[in-house]
Amino acid sequence: MQQVLFAFCMILLTVVAYFLMTRIYKRYSYSYLIPVLTATTLIIVILSVFHIPYKNYMIGGQWISSLLGPSVVALAYPLYKQRHFLINHIFPILGGVLVGAISGMISVGLLAKIIGINHTLILSIIPKSLTTPVAIEVTKGLGGNASMAVVGVMIAGIFGAIAAPTIFKIMRVHSPVGRGIALGSASHAMGTSKAAEYSELTFSMSSVTMTLCAIIGSFLGPIVVWIFQI
């Protein structure tokens, strides 16, 4: 009974932290205040102050993590909803998704190899731009570390969501399709959340791109490792 109560408290902590940070973000709207980053930081501070081990937090946190799988399956809905737009613009969308997925994997893999990063770590961060459940499975298939893959996904998502407005401004990217493809292919769910701030079309394109990247990236990961001998 005590363990169940503790698990509930951890779930409540996560939900409340995210809700509070979302309210702050809606009020001030600075890129570096995105809820995923600020809520995570707040939870880490609380766990540190009260000396709560991570494994204890995950007694409740695992229930939230278990929703990641179904959330990926649910991405079929935006694909279906935007099916007509997708069919009418199939070539630019697929081209953008392929370029985003391939360049994301190759660039981080080769850069990490040149710098001399540990081989297991390289295999763990190659699928950094895929959504978390897919990145974990791809990493396991490559022989990497799933925990490090999650860290890589978080960093890619947070950095992309924060840097996107500045990059769009500098590169003069105004197209909803271009913005959606960029955010979805580079920053998965966090990028898609950011895309929702621009327009419904940008959000839909980011959702579609994130889904396609998850599918394509599952096949690309082993190929990239094999071709470049990473």
Coordinates of N, CA and C in Angstrom, one line a residue:
M1 N 0.8 -1.2 0.0 CA 0.0 0.0 0.0 C 0.9 1.3 0.0
Q2 N 1.9 1.2 0.8 CA 2.8 2.4 0.9 C 3.5 2.6 -0.5
Q3 N 3.9 1.5 -1.2 CA 4.5 1.7 -2.4 C 3.6 2.2 -3.5
V4 N 2.3 1.8 -3.4 CA 1.3 2.4 -4.4 C 1.1 3.9 -4.1
L5 N 1.1 4.3 -2.9 CA 0.9 5.7 -2.5 C 2.1 6.5 -3.0
F6 N 3.3 5.9 -2.8 CA 4.5 6.6 -3.3 C 4.5 6.8 -4.8
A7 N 4.1 5.7 -5.5 CA 4.0 5.7 -7.0 C 3.1 6.8 -7.4
F8 N 1.9 6.9 -6.7 CA 0.9 8.0 -7.1 C 1.5 9.3 -6.9
C9 N 2.3 9.5 -5.8 CA 2.9 10.8 -5.5 C 3.9 11.2 -6.6
M10 N 4.6 10.3 -7.1 CA 5.6 10.5 -8.2 C 4.9 10.9 -9.5
I11 N 3.8 10.2 -9.8 CA 3.0 10.5 -11.0 C 2.5 12.0 -10.8
L12 N 1.9 12.2 -9.6 CA 1.4 13.6 -9.4 C 2.4 14.7 -9.5
L13 N 3.6 14.4 -8.9 CA 4.7 15.3 -9.0 C 5.0 15.6 -10.5
T14 N 5.1 14.6 -11.3 CA 5.4 14.8 -12.7 C 4.3 15.7 -13.4
V15 N 3.1 15.3 -13.2 CA 2.0 16.0 -13.8 C 1.9 17.5 -13.4
V16 N 2.0 17.7 -12.1 CA 2.0 19.1 -11.5 C 3.1 19.9 -12.0
A17 N 4.3 19.3 -12.0 CA 5.5 20.1 -12.5 C 5.3 20.5 -14.0
Y18 N 4.8 19.6 -14.8 CA 4.6 19.9 -16.2 C 3.5 20.9 -16.4
F19 N 2.5 20.8 -15.6 CA 1.4 21.8 -15.7 C 1.8 23.2 -15.3
L20 N 2.6 23.3 -14.2 CA 3.1 24.6 -13.8 C 4.0 25.2 -14.8
M21 N 4.9 24.4 -15.4 CA 5.9 24.9 -16.3 C 5.2 25.3 -17.7
T22 N 4.1 24.6 -18.0 CA 3.4 24.9 -19.2 C 2.7 26.3 -19.0
R23 N 2.2 26.5 -17.8 CA 1.5 27.8 -17.5 C 2.6 29.0 -17.7
I24 N 3.7 28.7 -17.1 CA 4.8 29.7 -17.2 C 5.2 30.0 -18.7
Y25 N 5.3 28.9 -19.4 CA 5.7 29.0 -20.8 C 4.7 29.8 -21.7
K26 N 3.4 29.5 -21.4 CA 2.4 30.2 -22.1 C 2.4 31.7 -21.8
R27 N 2.8 32.0 -20.6 CA 2.8 33.4 -20.2 C 4.0 34.2 -20.8
Y28 N 5.2 33.6 -20.8 CA 6.4 34.3 -21.2 C 6.9 33.9 -22.6
S29 N 6.6 32.6 -23.0 CA 6.9 32.1 -24.4 C 8.4 32.3 -24.8
Y30 N 9.3 32.2 -23.9 CA 10.7 32.1 -24.3 C 11.1 30.7 -24.7
S31 N 11.9 30.5 -25.7 CA 12.2 29.2 -26.2 C 12.8 28.3 -25.1
Y32 N 13.7 28.9 -24.3 CA 14.4 28.1 -23.3 C 13.5 27.8 -22.1
L33 N 12.2 28.2 -22.1 CA 11.3 27.8 -21.1 C 10.3 26.7 -21.5
I34 N 10.7 26.0 -22.5 CA 9.8 24.9 -22.9 C 9.6 23.9 -21.8
P35 N 8.3 23.5 -21.6 CA 8.0 22.7 -20.4 C 8.8 21.4 -20.2
V36 N 9.2 20.8 -21.3 CA 9.9 19.5 -21.1 C 11.2 19.8 -20.4
L37 N 11.9 20.9 -20.8 CA 13.2 21.2 -20.1 C 13.0 21.7 -18.7
T38 N 12.1 22.7 -18.5 CA 11.9 23.3 -17.2 C 11.3 22.3 -16.2
A39 N 10.3 21.5 -16.7 CA 9.7 20.5 -15.8 C 10.7 19.4 -15.4
T40 N 11.5 19.0 -16.3 CA 12.5 18.0 -16.0 C 13.5 18.6 -15.0
T41 N 13.9 19.8 -15.2 CA 14.9 20.4 -14.2 C 14.2 20.6 -12.9
L42 N 13.0 21.0 -12.8 CA 12.3 21.1 -11.5 C 12.2 19.8 -10.8
I43 N 11.9 18.7 -11.5 CA 11.8 17.4 -10.9 C 13.1 16.9 -10.4
I44 N 14.2 17.2 -11.1 CA 15.5 16.8 -10.7 C 15.9 17.5 -9.4
V45 N 15.6 18.8 -9.4 CA 15.9 19.6 -8.2 C 15.1 19.0 -7.0
I46 N 13.9 18.7 -7.1 CA 13.0 18.2 -6.0 C 13.6 16.9 -5.5
L47 N 13.9 16.0 -6.5 CA 14.5 14.7 -6.1 C 15.8 14.8 -5.4
S48 N 16.6 15.8 -5.8 CA 17.9 16.0 -5.2 C 17.7 16.6 -3.7
V49 N 16.8 17.5 -3.6 CA 16.6 18.2 -2.3 C 16.1 17.2 -1.3
F50 N 15.2 16.3 -1.7 CA 14.6 15.4 -0.8 C 15.2 14.0 -0.8
H51 N 16.4 13.9 -1.5 CA 17.2 12.7 -1.5 C 16.4 11.5 -1.9
I52 N 15.6 11.7 -3.0 CA 14.8 10.6 -3.5 C 15.6 9.9 -4.7
P53 N 16.0 8.7 -4.6 CA 16.7 8.0 -5.7 C 15.9 7.9 -6.9
Y54 N 16.6 7.9 -8.1 CA 15.9 7.8 -9.4 C 15.0 6.5 -9.5
K55 N 15.6 5.4 -9.0 CA 14.8 4.2 -9.0 C 13.5 4.2 -8.2
N56 N 13.5 5.0 -7.2 CA 12.3 5.2 -6.4 C 11.3 6.0 -7.1
Y57 N 11.8 7.1 -7.8 CA 10.9 7.9 -8.6 C 10.3 7.1 -9.7
M58 N 11.0 6.2 -10.3 CA 10.5 5.4 -11.4 C 9.5 4.4 -11.0
I59 N 9.2 4.2 -9.7 CA 8.1 3.4 -9.2 C 6.8 3.9 -9.8
G60 N 6.7 5.2 -9.8 CA 5.6 5.9 -10.4 C 5.9 6.3 -11.9
G61 N 7.1 6.7 -12.1 CA 7.5 7.2 -13.4 C 7.4 6.2 -14.5
Q62 N 7.5 4.9 -14.2 CA 7.4 3.8 -15.2 C 6.0 3.8 -15.8
W63 N 5.0 4.2 -15.0 CA 3.6 4.2 -15.6 C 3.5 5.2 -16.7
I64 N 4.2 6.4 -16.5 CA 4.2 7.4 -17.5 C 5.0 6.9 -18.7
S65 N 6.1 6.3 -18.5 CA 7.0 5.8 -19.6 C 6.3 4.7 -20.4
S66 N 5.4 4.0 -19.8 CA 4.7 2.9 -20.5 C 3.7 3.4 -21.5
L67 N 3.4 4.7 -21.4 CA 2.5 5.4 -22.4 C 3.2 5.8 -23.7
L68 N 4.6 5.7 -23.7 CA 5.3 6.1 -24.9 C 5.0 5.2 -26.1
G69 N 4.9 3.9 -25.9 CA 4.6 3.0 -27.0 C 3.3 3.3 -27.6
P70 N 2.2 3.3 -26.8 CA 0.9 3.6 -27.4 C 0.9 5.0 -28.1
S71 N 1.6 6.0 -27.6 CA 1.6 7.3 -28.2 C 2.2 7.3 -29.6
V72 N 3.2 6.4 -29.8 CA 3.8 6.3 -31.2 C 2.7 5.7 -32.1
V73 N 2.0 4.6 -31.7 CA 1.0 4.0 -32.5 C -0.1 5.1 -32.8
A74 N -0.4 6.0 -31.9 CA -1.4 7.0 -32.1 C -1.0 8.0 -33.2
L75 N 0.3 8.0 -33.5 CA 0.7 8.9 -34.6 C 0.1 8.6 -35.9
A76 N -0.5 7.4 -36.0 CA -1.2 7.0 -37.3 C -2.3 8.0 -37.6
Y77 N -2.9 8.6 -36.5 CA -4.0 9.5 -36.7 C -3.7 10.7 -37.6
P78 N -2.6 11.4 -37.2 CA -2.3 12.6 -38.1 C -1.9 12.2 -39.5
L79 N -1.3 11.0 -39.7 CA -1.0 10.5 -41.0 C -2.3 10.3 -41.8
Y80 N -3.3 9.8 -41.1 CA -4.6 9.5 -41.8 C -5.3 10.9 -42.0
K81 N -5.3 11.8 -41.1 CA -5.9 13.1 -41.2 C -5.4 13.9 -42.3
Q82 N -4.1 13.8 -42.5 CA -3.4 14.6 -43.6 C -3.1 13.8 -44.8
R83 N -3.8 12.7 -45.0 CA -3.5 11.8 -46.1 C -3.6 12.4 -47.5
H84 N -4.6 13.3 -47.7 CA -4.8 14.0 -49.0 C -3.6 14.9 -49.2
F85 N -3.3 15.7 -48.2 CA -2.1 16.6 -48.4 C -0.9 15.9 -48.6
L86 N -0.7 14.8 -47.9 CA 0.5 13.9 -48.0 C 0.6 13.4 -49.4
I87 N -0.5 12.9 -50.0 CA -0.5 12.3 -51.3 C -0.2 13.4 -52.3
N88 N -0.7 14.6 -52.2 CA -0.5 15.6 -53.2 C 0.9 16.2 -53.1
H89 N 1.6 16.1 -52.0 CA 2.9 16.6 -51.8 C 3.9 15.5 -51.4
I90 N 3.7 14.3 -51.9 CA 4.4 13.1 -51.5 C 5.9 13.3 -51.7
F91 N 6.3 13.8 -52.9 CA 7.8 13.9 -53.2 C 8.6 14.9 -52.4
P92 N 8.1 16.1 -52.2 CA 8.8 17.0 -51.4 C 8.9 16.6 -49.9
I93 N 7.8 16.0 -49.4 CA 7.7 15.5 -48.1 C 8.7 14.4 -47.8
L94 N 8.6 13.4 -48.7 CA 9.5 12.2 -48.6 C 10.9 12.6 -48.7
G95 N 11.2 13.6 -49.7 CA 12.5 14.1 -49.9 C 13.1 14.8 -48.6
G96 N 12.2 15.6 -48.0 CA 12.6 16.3 -46.8 C 12.9 15.3 -45.6
V97 N 12.0 14.3 -45.5 CA 12.1 13.3 -44.5 C 13.4 12.5 -44.6
L98 N 13.7 12.1 -45.9 CA 14.9 11.3 -46.1 C 16.1 12.1 -45.8
V99 N 16.2 13.3 -46.3 CA 17.3 14.2 -46.1 C 17.5 14.4 -44.6
G100 N 16.4 14.7 -43.9 CA 16.5 15.0 -42.5 C 17.0 13.7 -41.7
A101 N 16.4 12.6 -42.0 CA 16.8 11.3 -41.3 C 18.2 10.9 -41.6
I102 N 18.5 10.9 -42.9 CA 19.9 10.5 -43.2 C 21.0 11.4 -42.7
S103 N 20.8 12.7 -42.9 CA 21.8 13.7 -42.5 C 21.9 13.7 -41.0
G104 N 20.8 13.5 -40.3 CA 20.9 13.5 -38.8 C 21.7 12.3 -38.3
M105 N 21.5 11.1 -38.9 CA 22.2 9.9 -38.4 C 23.7 10.0 -38.8
I106 N 23.9 10.3 -40.1 CA 25.3 10.3 -40.6 C 26.2 11.4 -39.9
S107 N 25.6 12.6 -39.8 CA 26.4 13.7 -39.2 C 26.9 13.4 -37.8
V108 N 25.9 12.9 -36.9 CA 26.3 12.7 -35.5 C 27.2 11.5 -35.4
G109 N 27.0 10.5 -36.3 CA 27.8 9.3 -36.2 C 29.3 9.5 -36.6
L110 N 29.4 10.3 -37.8 CA 30.8 10.6 -38.2 C 31.5 11.5 -37.3
L111 N 30.8 12.6 -36.8 CA 31.4 13.5 -35.9 C 31.8 12.9 -34.6
A112 N 31.0 12.0 -34.1 CA 31.4 11.3 -32.9 C 32.6 10.4 -33.1
K113 N 32.6 9.8 -34.3 CA 33.7 8.9 -34.6 C 35.0 9.6 -34.8
I114 N 35.0 10.8 -35.4 CA 36.1 11.7 -35.6 C 36.7 12.2 -34.3
I115 N 35.8 12.5 -33.4 CA 36.2 13.0 -32.1 C 36.8 11.9 -31.2
G116 N 36.4 10.7 -31.5 CA 36.9 9.6 -30.7 C 36.0 9.1 -29.6
I117 N 34.7 9.3 -29.7 CA 33.8 8.9 -28.6 C 33.7 7.4 -28.6
N118 N 33.4 6.9 -27.4 CA 33.3 5.5 -27.2 C 32.3 4.9 -28.2
H119 N 32.6 3.7 -28.7 CA 31.8 3.1 -29.8 C 30.4 2.8 -29.4
T120 N 30.2 2.3 -28.1 CA 28.9 2.1 -27.7 C 28.0 3.3 -27.6
L121 N 28.7 4.4 -27.2 CA 28.0 5.7 -27.1 C 27.6 6.2 -28.5
I122 N 28.5 6.0 -29.5 CA 28.1 6.4 -30.8 C 26.9 5.7 -31.3
L123 N 26.8 4.4 -31.1 CA 25.7 3.6 -31.5 C 24.4 4.0 -30.8
S124 N 24.6 4.6 -29.6 CA 23.4 5.0 -28.8 C 22.8 6.3 -29.2
I125 N 23.7 7.2 -29.8 CA 23.2 8.5 -30.2 C 22.8 8.7 -31.7
I126 N 23.1 7.6 -32.5 CA 22.8 7.7 -33.9 C 21.3 7.9 -34.1
P127 N 20.4 7.2 -33.4 CA 19.0 7.5 -33.6 C 18.4 8.6 -32.7
K128 N 19.2 9.6 -32.4 CA 18.8 10.7 -31.5 C 17.6 11.5 -32.0
S129 N 17.4 11.5 -33.3 CA 16.3 12.3 -33.9 C 15.0 11.5 -34.1
L130 N 15.0 10.3 -33.6 CA 13.8 9.4 -33.7 C 13.0 9.6 -32.4
T131 N 11.8 9.4 -32.4 CA 11.0 9.4 -31.1 C 11.5 8.4 -30.2
T132 N 11.4 8.6 -28.9 CA 12.0 7.8 -27.8 C 11.8 6.3 -28.0
P133 N 10.6 5.8 -28.0 CA 10.4 4.3 -28.1 C 11.1 3.7 -29.3
V134 N 11.0 4.3 -30.4 CA 11.7 3.8 -31.6 C 13.2 3.9 -31.5
A135 N 13.7 5.0 -30.9 CA 15.2 5.2 -30.7 C 15.7 4.1 -29.8
I136 N 15.0 3.8 -28.8 CA 15.4 2.7 -27.8 C 15.5 1.4 -28.5
E137 N 14.5 1.0 -29.4 CA 14.6 -0.3 -30.0 C 15.7 -0.3 -31.1
V138 N 15.9 0.8 -31.8 CA 16.9 0.9 -32.8 C 18.3 0.8 -32.2
T139 N 18.5 1.5 -31.0 CA 19.7 1.4 -30.3 C 20.0 0.0 -29.8
K140 N 19.0 -0.7 -29.3 CA 19.2 -2.1 -28.9 C 19.7 -2.9 -30.0
G141 N 19.0 -2.7 -31.2 CA 19.4 -3.5 -32.4 C 20.8 -3.2 -32.8
L142 N 21.3 -2.0 -32.6 CA 22.7 -1.6 -33.1 C 23.7 -2.1 -32.0
G143 N 23.3 -2.4 -30.8 CA 24.2 -2.8 -29.8 C 24.6 -1.7 -28.9
G144 N 23.8 -0.6 -28.9 CA 24.1 0.6 -28.0 C 23.4 0.5 -26.7
N145 N 23.5 1.6 -25.9 CA 22.9 1.6 -24.6 C 21.6 2.4 -24.6
A146 N 20.5 1.8 -24.2 CA 19.2 2.4 -24.3 C 19.1 3.6 -23.5
S147 N 19.7 3.6 -22.3 CA 19.6 4.8 -21.4 C 20.3 6.0 -22.1
M148 N 21.4 5.8 -22.7 CA 22.1 6.9 -23.4 C 21.3 7.3 -24.6
A149 N 20.6 6.4 -25.2 CA 19.8 6.8 -26.4 C 18.7 7.8 -25.9
V150 N 18.1 7.5 -24.8 CA 17.1 8.4 -24.2 C 17.7 9.8 -24.0
V151 N 18.9 9.9 -23.5 CA 19.5 11.1 -23.2 C 19.8 11.9 -24.5
G152 N 20.2 11.1 -25.5 CA 20.5 11.7 -26.9 C 19.2 12.3 -27.5
V153 N 18.1 11.5 -27.3 CA 16.8 12.0 -27.9 C 16.4 13.2 -27.1
M154 N 16.5 13.3 -25.8 CA 16.1 14.5 -25.1 C 16.9 15.7 -25.5
I155 N 18.3 15.5 -25.6 CA 19.1 16.7 -26.0 C 18.7 17.2 -27.4
A156 N 18.6 16.2 -28.3 CA 18.2 16.6 -29.7 C 16.8 17.4 -29.7
G157 N 15.9 16.8 -29.0 CA 14.6 17.5 -29.0 C 14.6 18.8 -28.3
I158 N 15.2 19.0 -27.2 CA 15.2 20.2 -26.5 C 16.0 21.3 -27.3
F159 N 17.2 20.9 -27.8 CA 18.0 21.9 -28.5 C 17.3 22.3 -29.8
G160 N 16.6 21.4 -30.5 CA 15.9 21.7 -31.7 C 14.8 22.7 -31.4
A161 N 14.0 22.4 -30.4 CA 12.8 23.2 -30.1 C 13.3 24.6 -29.6
I162 N 14.4 24.7 -29.0 CA 14.9 26.0 -28.5 C 15.5 26.8 -29.7
A163 N 16.3 26.1 -30.5 CA 17.0 26.8 -31.6 C 16.2 27.1 -32.8
A164 N 15.1 26.3 -33.0 CA 14.3 26.4 -34.2 C 13.9 27.9 -34.6
P165 N 13.3 28.6 -33.7 CA 12.9 30.0 -34.1 C 14.0 30.9 -34.7
T166 N 15.2 30.8 -34.0 CA 16.3 31.5 -34.5 C 16.8 31.1 -35.9
I167 N 16.9 29.7 -36.0 CA 17.3 29.2 -37.3 C 16.3 29.5 -38.4
F168 N 15.0 29.4 -38.2 CA 14.0 29.8 -39.2 C 14.2 31.3 -39.6
K169 N 14.5 32.1 -38.6 CA 14.6 33.5 -38.9 C 15.8 33.8 -39.7
I170 N 17.0 33.2 -39.3 CA 18.2 33.4 -40.1 C 18.1 32.9 -41.5
M171 N 17.6 31.7 -41.6 CA 17.5 31.0 -42.9 C 16.2 31.4 -43.7
R172 N 15.4 32.3 -43.1 CA 14.2 32.8 -43.7 C 13.3 31.6 -44.2
V173 N 13.0 30.7 -43.3 CA 12.1 29.6 -43.5 C 10.7 30.0 -43.0
H174 N 9.8 30.3 -44.0 CA 8.5 30.8 -43.6 C 7.4 29.7 -44.0
S175 N 7.7 28.8 -44.8 CA 6.8 27.8 -45.2 C 6.4 26.8 -44.1
P176 N 5.1 26.7 -43.8 CA 4.6 25.7 -42.8 C 5.1 24.3 -43.0
V177 N 5.1 23.9 -44.3 CA 5.6 22.6 -44.7 C 7.1 22.4 -44.3
G178 N 7.9 23.4 -44.7 CA 9.3 23.4 -44.4 C 9.6 23.4 -42.9
R179 N 8.9 24.2 -42.2 CA 9.1 24.3 -40.7 C 8.7 23.0 -40.1
G180 N 7.6 22.4 -40.5 CA 7.1 21.2 -40.0 C 8.0 20.0 -40.2
I181 N 8.5 19.9 -41.4 CA 9.5 18.8 -41.8 C 10.8 19.0 -41.0
A182 N 11.2 20.2 -40.8 CA 12.5 20.5 -40.1 C 12.3 20.1 -38.6
L183 N 11.2 20.5 -38.0 CA 11.0 20.2 -36.6 C 10.8 18.7 -36.3
G184 N 10.0 18.1 -37.2 CA 9.6 16.7 -37.0 C 10.8 15.8 -37.2
S185 N 11.7 16.1 -38.2 CA 12.8 15.2 -38.5 C 14.0 15.4 -37.6
A186 N 14.1 16.6 -37.0 CA 15.3 16.9 -36.2 C 14.9 16.7 -34.7
S187 N 13.7 17.0 -34.3 CA 13.4 17.1 -32.9 C 12.2 16.3 -32.4
H188 N 11.7 15.4 -33.3 CA 10.6 14.5 -33.0 C 9.5 15.1 -32.2
A189 N 9.1 14.5 -31.1 CA 7.9 15.0 -30.4 C 8.0 16.4 -29.8
M190 N 9.2 16.7 -29.3 CA 9.4 18.1 -28.8 C 9.3 19.1 -29.9
G191 N 9.9 18.8 -31.0 CA 9.8 19.7 -32.2 C 8.3 19.8 -32.7
T192 N 7.6 18.7 -32.6 CA 6.2 18.7 -33.0 C 5.4 19.6 -32.0
S193 N 5.7 19.5 -30.8 CA 5.0 20.4 -29.8 C 5.3 21.9 -30.1
K194 N 6.6 22.2 -30.5 CA 6.9 23.5 -30.9 C 6.2 23.9 -32.1
A195 N 6.0 23.0 -33.1 CA 5.4 23.3 -34.3 C 3.9 23.7 -34.1
A196 N 3.3 23.2 -33.1 CA 1.9 23.6 -32.8 C 1.8 25.1 -32.5
E197 N 2.9 25.7 -32.2 CA 2.8 27.2 -31.9 C 2.8 28.0 -33.2
Y198 N 3.1 27.4 -34.3 CA 3.1 28.1 -35.6 C 1.8 28.1 -36.3
S199 N 1.3 26.9 -36.6 CA 0.0 26.7 -37.3 C -0.4 25.3 -37.3
E200 N -1.6 25.0 -37.6 CA -2.1 23.6 -37.6 C -1.4 22.8 -38.7
L201 N -1.1 23.5 -39.8 CA -0.5 22.7 -40.9 C 1.0 22.4 -40.5
T202 N 1.7 23.3 -39.9 CA 3.0 23.1 -39.4 C 3.0 21.9 -38.4
F203 N 2.1 21.9 -37.5 CA 1.9 20.9 -36.5 C 1.7 19.5 -37.2
S204 N 0.7 19.5 -38.2 CA 0.4 18.3 -38.9 C 1.6 17.7 -39.7
M205 N 2.3 18.7 -40.3 CA 3.5 18.2 -41.1 C 4.6 17.7 -40.2
S206 N 4.7 18.3 -39.0 CA 5.7 17.8 -38.1 C 5.4 16.4 -37.6
S207 N 4.1 16.2 -37.3 CA 3.6 14.9 -36.8 C 3.8 13.8 -37.9
V208 N 3.5 14.2 -39.1 CA 3.7 13.3 -40.2 C 5.2 12.9 -40.4
T209 N 6.0 14.0 -40.4 CA 7.4 13.8 -40.5 C 8.0 12.9 -39.4
M210 N 7.6 13.2 -38.2 CA 8.1 12.4 -37.1 C 7.7 11.0 -37.2
T211 N 6.5 10.7 -37.7 CA 6.1 9.3 -37.9 C 6.9 8.6 -39.0
L212 N 7.1 9.3 -40.1 CA 7.8 8.8 -41.2 C 9.3 8.6 -40.9
C213 N 9.8 9.5 -40.1 CA 11.2 9.4 -39.7 C 11.4 8.1 -38.8
A214 N 10.4 7.9 -37.9 CA 10.5 6.7 -37.0 C 10.5 5.4 -37.8
I215 N 9.7 5.4 -38.9 CA 9.6 4.2 -39.8 C 10.9 4.1 -40.6
I216 N 11.3 5.2 -41.2 CA 12.5 5.1 -42.1 C 13.7 4.9 -41.3
G217 N 13.8 5.6 -40.1 CA 15.0 5.5 -39.3 C 15.3 4.1 -38.8
S218 N 14.2 3.3 -38.6 CA 14.4 1.9 -38.1 C 15.2 1.1 -39.1
F219 N 15.0 1.4 -40.4 CA 15.8 0.7 -41.4 C 17.1 1.4 -41.7
L220 N 17.2 2.7 -41.6 CA 18.4 3.4 -41.9 C 19.5 3.2 -40.9
G221 N 19.2 3.1 -39.6 CA 20.2 3.0 -38.6 C 21.2 1.9 -38.9
P222 N 20.8 0.6 -39.1 CA 21.8 -0.4 -39.4 C 22.6 -0.2 -40.7
I223 N 21.9 0.4 -41.7 CA 22.6 0.7 -43.0 C 23.7 1.7 -42.8
V224 N 23.4 2.8 -42.1 CA 24.3 3.9 -41.8 C 25.6 3.3 -41.1
V225 N 25.3 2.5 -40.1 CA 26.4 1.9 -39.3 C 27.3 1.0 -40.2
W226 N 26.6 0.3 -41.1 CA 27.3 -0.7 -41.9 C 28.1 0.0 -43.0
I227 N 27.5 1.0 -43.7 CA 28.2 1.7 -44.8 C 29.4 2.5 -44.3
F228 N 29.2 3.2 -43.2 CA 30.3 4.1 -42.7 C 31.2 3.4 -41.6
Q229 N 30.9 2.1 -41.4 CA 31.7 1.3 -40.4 C 31.8 2.0 -39.1
I230 N 30.7 2.5 -38.6 CA 30.7 3.2 -37.3 C 30.7 2.2 -36.2

